[in-house]
Short mmCIF file of C-alpha atoms in Angstrom, two decimals:
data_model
loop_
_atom_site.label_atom_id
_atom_site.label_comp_id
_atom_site.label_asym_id
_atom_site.label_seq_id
_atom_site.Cartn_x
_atom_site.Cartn_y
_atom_site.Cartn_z
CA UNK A 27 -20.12 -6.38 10.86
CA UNK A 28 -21.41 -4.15 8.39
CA UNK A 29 -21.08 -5.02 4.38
CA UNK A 30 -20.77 -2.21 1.79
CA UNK A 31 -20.21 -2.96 -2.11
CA UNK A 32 -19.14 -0.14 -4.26
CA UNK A 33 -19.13 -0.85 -7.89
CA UNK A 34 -18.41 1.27 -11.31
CA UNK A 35 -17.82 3.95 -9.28
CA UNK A 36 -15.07 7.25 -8.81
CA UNK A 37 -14.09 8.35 -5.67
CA UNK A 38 -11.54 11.36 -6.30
CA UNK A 39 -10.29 14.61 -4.81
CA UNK A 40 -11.60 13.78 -1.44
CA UNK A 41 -9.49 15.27 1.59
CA UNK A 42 -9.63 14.18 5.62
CA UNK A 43 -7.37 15.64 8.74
CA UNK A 44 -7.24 13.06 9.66
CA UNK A 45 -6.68 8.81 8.17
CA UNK A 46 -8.53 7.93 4.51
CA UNK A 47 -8.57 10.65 2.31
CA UNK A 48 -10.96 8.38 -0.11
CA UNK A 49 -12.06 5.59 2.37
CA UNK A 50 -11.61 5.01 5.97
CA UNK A 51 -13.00 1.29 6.94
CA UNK A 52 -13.43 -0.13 9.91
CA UNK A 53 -15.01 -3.04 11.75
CA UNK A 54 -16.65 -3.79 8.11
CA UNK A 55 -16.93 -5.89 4.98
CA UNK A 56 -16.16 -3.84 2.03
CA UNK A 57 -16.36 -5.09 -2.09
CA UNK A 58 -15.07 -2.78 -4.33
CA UNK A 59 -15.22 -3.33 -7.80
CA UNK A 60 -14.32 -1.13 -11.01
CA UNK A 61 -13.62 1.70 -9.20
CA UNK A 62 -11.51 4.68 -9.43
CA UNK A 63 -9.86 5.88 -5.44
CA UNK A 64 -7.50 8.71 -7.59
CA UNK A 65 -6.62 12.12 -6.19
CA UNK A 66 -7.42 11.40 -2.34
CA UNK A 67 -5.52 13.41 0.14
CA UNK A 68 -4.90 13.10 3.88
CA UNK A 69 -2.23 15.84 5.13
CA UNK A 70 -1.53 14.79 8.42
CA UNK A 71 -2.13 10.84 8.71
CA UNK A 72 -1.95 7.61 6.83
CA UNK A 73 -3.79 5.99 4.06
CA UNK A 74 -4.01 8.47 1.27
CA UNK A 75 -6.85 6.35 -0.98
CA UNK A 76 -7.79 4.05 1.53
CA UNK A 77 -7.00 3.45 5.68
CA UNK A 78 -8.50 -0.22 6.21
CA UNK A 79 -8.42 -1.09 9.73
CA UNK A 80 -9.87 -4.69 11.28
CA UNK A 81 -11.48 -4.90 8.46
CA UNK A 82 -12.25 -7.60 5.07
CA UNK A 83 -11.36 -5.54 2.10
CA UNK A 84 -11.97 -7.05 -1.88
CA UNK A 85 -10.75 -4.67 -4.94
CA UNK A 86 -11.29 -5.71 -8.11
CA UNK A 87 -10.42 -4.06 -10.80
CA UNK A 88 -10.05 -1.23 -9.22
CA UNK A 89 -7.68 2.11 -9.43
CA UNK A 90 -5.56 3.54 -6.61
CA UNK A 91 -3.72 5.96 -8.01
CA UNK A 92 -2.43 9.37 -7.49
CA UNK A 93 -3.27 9.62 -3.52
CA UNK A 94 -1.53 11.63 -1.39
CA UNK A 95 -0.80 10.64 2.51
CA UNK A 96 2.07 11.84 5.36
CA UNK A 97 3.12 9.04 7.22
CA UNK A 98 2.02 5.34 6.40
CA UNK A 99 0.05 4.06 2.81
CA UNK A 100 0.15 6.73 0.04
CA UNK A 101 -2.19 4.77 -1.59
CA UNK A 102 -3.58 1.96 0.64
CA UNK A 103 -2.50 1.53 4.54
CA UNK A 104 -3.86 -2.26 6.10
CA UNK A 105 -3.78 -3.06 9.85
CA UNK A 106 -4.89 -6.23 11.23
CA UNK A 107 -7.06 -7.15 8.25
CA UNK A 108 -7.56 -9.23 5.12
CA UNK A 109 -7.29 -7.62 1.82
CA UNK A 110 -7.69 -9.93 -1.48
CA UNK A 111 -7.04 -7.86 -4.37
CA UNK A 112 -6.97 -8.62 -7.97
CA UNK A 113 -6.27 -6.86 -10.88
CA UNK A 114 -5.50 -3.47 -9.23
CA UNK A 115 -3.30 -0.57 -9.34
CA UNK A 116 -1.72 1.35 -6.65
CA UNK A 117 0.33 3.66 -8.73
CA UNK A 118 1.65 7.42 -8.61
CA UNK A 119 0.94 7.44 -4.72
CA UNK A 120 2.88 9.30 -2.49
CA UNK A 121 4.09 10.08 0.79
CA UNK A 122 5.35 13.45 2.17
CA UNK A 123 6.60 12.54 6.11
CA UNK A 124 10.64 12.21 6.09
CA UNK A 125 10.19 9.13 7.72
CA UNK A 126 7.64 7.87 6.05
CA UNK A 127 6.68 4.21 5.00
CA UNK A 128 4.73 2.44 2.02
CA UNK A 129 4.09 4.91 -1.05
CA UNK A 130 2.15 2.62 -2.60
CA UNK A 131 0.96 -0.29 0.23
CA UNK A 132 1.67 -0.26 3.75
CA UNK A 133 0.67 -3.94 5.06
CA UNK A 134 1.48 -4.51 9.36
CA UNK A 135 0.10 -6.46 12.19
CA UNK A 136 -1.29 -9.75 10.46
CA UNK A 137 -3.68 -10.29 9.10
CA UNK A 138 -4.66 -12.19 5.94
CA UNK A 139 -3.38 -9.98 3.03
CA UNK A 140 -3.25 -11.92 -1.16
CA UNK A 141 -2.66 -9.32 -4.26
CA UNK A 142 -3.08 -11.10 -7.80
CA UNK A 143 -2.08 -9.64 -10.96
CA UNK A 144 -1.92 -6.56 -9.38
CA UNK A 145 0.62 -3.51 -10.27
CA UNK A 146 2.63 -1.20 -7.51
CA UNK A 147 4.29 1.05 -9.44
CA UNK A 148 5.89 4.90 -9.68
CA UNK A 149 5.10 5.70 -5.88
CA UNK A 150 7.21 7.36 -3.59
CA UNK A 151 7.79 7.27 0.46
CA UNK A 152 10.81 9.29 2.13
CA UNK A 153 12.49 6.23 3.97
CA UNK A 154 10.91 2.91 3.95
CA UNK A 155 9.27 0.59 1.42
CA UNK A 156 9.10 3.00 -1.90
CA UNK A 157 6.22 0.58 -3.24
CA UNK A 158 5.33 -1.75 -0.19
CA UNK A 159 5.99 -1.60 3.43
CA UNK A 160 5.65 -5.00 5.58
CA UNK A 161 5.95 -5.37 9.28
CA UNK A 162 4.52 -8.28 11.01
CA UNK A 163 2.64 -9.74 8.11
CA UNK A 164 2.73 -12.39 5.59
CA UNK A 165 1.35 -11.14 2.55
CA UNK A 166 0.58 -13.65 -0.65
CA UNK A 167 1.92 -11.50 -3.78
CA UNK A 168 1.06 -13.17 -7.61
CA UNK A 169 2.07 -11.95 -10.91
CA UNK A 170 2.29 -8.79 -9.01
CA UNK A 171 4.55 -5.82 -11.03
CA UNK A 172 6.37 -3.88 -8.60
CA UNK A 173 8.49 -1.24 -10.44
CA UNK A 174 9.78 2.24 -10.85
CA UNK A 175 9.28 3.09 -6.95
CA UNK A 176 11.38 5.64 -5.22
CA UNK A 177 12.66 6.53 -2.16
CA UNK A 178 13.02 10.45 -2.06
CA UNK A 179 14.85 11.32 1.52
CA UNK A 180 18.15 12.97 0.49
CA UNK A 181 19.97 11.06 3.51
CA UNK A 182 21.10 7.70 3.37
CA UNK A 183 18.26 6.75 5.53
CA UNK A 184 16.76 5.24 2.10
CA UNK A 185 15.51 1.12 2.73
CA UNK A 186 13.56 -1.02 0.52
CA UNK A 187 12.64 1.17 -3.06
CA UNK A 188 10.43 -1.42 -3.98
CA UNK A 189 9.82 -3.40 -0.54
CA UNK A 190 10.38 -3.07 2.77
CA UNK A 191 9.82 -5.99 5.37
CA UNK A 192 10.93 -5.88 8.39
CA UNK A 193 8.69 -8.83 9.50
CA UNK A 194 10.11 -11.19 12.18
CA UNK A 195 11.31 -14.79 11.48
CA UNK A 196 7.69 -15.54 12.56
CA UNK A 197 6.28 -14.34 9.08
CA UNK A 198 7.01 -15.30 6.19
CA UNK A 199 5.81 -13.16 2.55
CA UNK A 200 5.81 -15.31 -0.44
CA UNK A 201 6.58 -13.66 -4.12
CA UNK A 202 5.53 -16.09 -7.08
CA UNK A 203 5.63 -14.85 -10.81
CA UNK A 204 6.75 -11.12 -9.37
CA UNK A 205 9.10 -9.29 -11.30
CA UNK A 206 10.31 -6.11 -9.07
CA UNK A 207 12.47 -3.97 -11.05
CA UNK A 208 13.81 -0.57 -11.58
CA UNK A 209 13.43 0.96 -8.01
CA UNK A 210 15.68 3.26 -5.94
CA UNK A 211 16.84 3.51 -2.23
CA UNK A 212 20.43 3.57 -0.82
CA UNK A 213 19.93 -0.02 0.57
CA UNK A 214 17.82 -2.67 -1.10
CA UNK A 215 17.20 -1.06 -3.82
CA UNK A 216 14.57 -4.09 -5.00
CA UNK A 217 13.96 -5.27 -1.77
CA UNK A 218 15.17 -5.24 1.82
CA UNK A 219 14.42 -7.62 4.81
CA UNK A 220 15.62 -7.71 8.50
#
C-alpha cells in the first residue's frame, strides 16, 4: 500500500469525467493535513472533493468545501474504507443527480469511518441524506455540527436533510455531543433510518 501526506496545501478548481474531482484514492494510505479540497468538480460521477475507495484516509484540519459531484459524495464519497477525521469541514457541497445521495458525506459498505469535531453543513443532494448518507456502515460521529442541509428534489421523494441511514440492524452509527439542526426534506427532516 502506498502512503501519501499532503500538508498546508490547496487543491481547488480541479475537474474529472469521471470519480474525484480533487482526489481519487485507492488501494493507499493518505494524511491530509491543513488543506483546502474547495471548488472540485466531477460532472458525471461521485465524490466531488474526494472519491476514497479501499483505502485509510486522515484529514486534519482540513477544508471540503464548495465541491460539486452528480450522484454520490458532493464533498467526500467512502467505500469500504477507514476515514478518521478531525476538525474538518465538508460544507457548501453539492449534488446535481435527482436521485442523488450525500451532499456533504456519502459513507457505505463498512468500513471503519470516526469524524471528531467536525462540521457538515449547507450542502445539498436531490433525494437522500442532505448532509450524510449511510448504508451498511457504522460510522463514530463526535461533537460533530450537522446543520442547514437541504434536500432540493421538488417531489416528495425528499429522505434524511441532515442524515440518511439506511444501514441494516447489523450496523449500528453512534452520535455523541452532535447537535443536527435546521435541515430540510419531506421525511426526516433531521434524520431518517430504515
Amino acid at each position: 500500500v502506498s502512503t501519501v501526506t499532503i500538508d498546508s496545501s490547496t487543491i481547488s478548481n480541479n475537474y474529472a469525467s469521471s470519480n474525484g474531482g480533487g482526489l481519487y484514492i485507492y488501494n493507499a494510505d493518505v494524511t491530509i493535513s491543513n488543506t483546502s479540497i474547495i471548488n472540485d468538480t466531477t460532472d458525471n460521477a461521485s465524490g466531488g472533493g474526494i472519491y476514497n475507495s479501499n483505502a485509510t484516509l486522515r484529514l486534519h484540519n482540513v477544508q471540503v468545501d464548495s465541491n460539486k459531484a452528480q450522484y454520490y459524495g458532493g464533498g467526500l464519497y467512502m467505500e469500504a474504507d477507514t476515514l478518521i477525521a478531525t476538525n474538518t469541514t465538508f460544507n457548501h457541497n453539492s449534488l446535481a443527480y435527482s436521485s442523488s445521495h450525500g451532499g456533504g458525506v456519502y459513507i457505505s459498505s463498512g468500513g471503519f469511518n470516526t469524524l471528531d469535531q467536525c462540521r457538515i453543513q449547507y450542502n445539498t443532494a436531490l433525494n437522500h441524506g442532505g448532509g450524510v448518507y449511510i448504508g451498511g456502515s457504522s460510522p463514530v460521529f463526535t461533537n460533530v455540527l450537522i446543520t442547514d442541509n437541504v434536500l432540493v428534489n421538488t417531489s416528495t421523494d425528499r429522505y434524511g436533510g441532515g442524515i440518511y441511514d439506511v444501514s441494516s440492524s447489523s450496523y449500528s452509527p453512534t452520535f455523541t455531543n452532535v447537535t443536527i439542526a435546521n435541515n430540510d426534506a419531506y421525511y426526516g427532516g433531521g434524520y431518517w433510518r430504515s
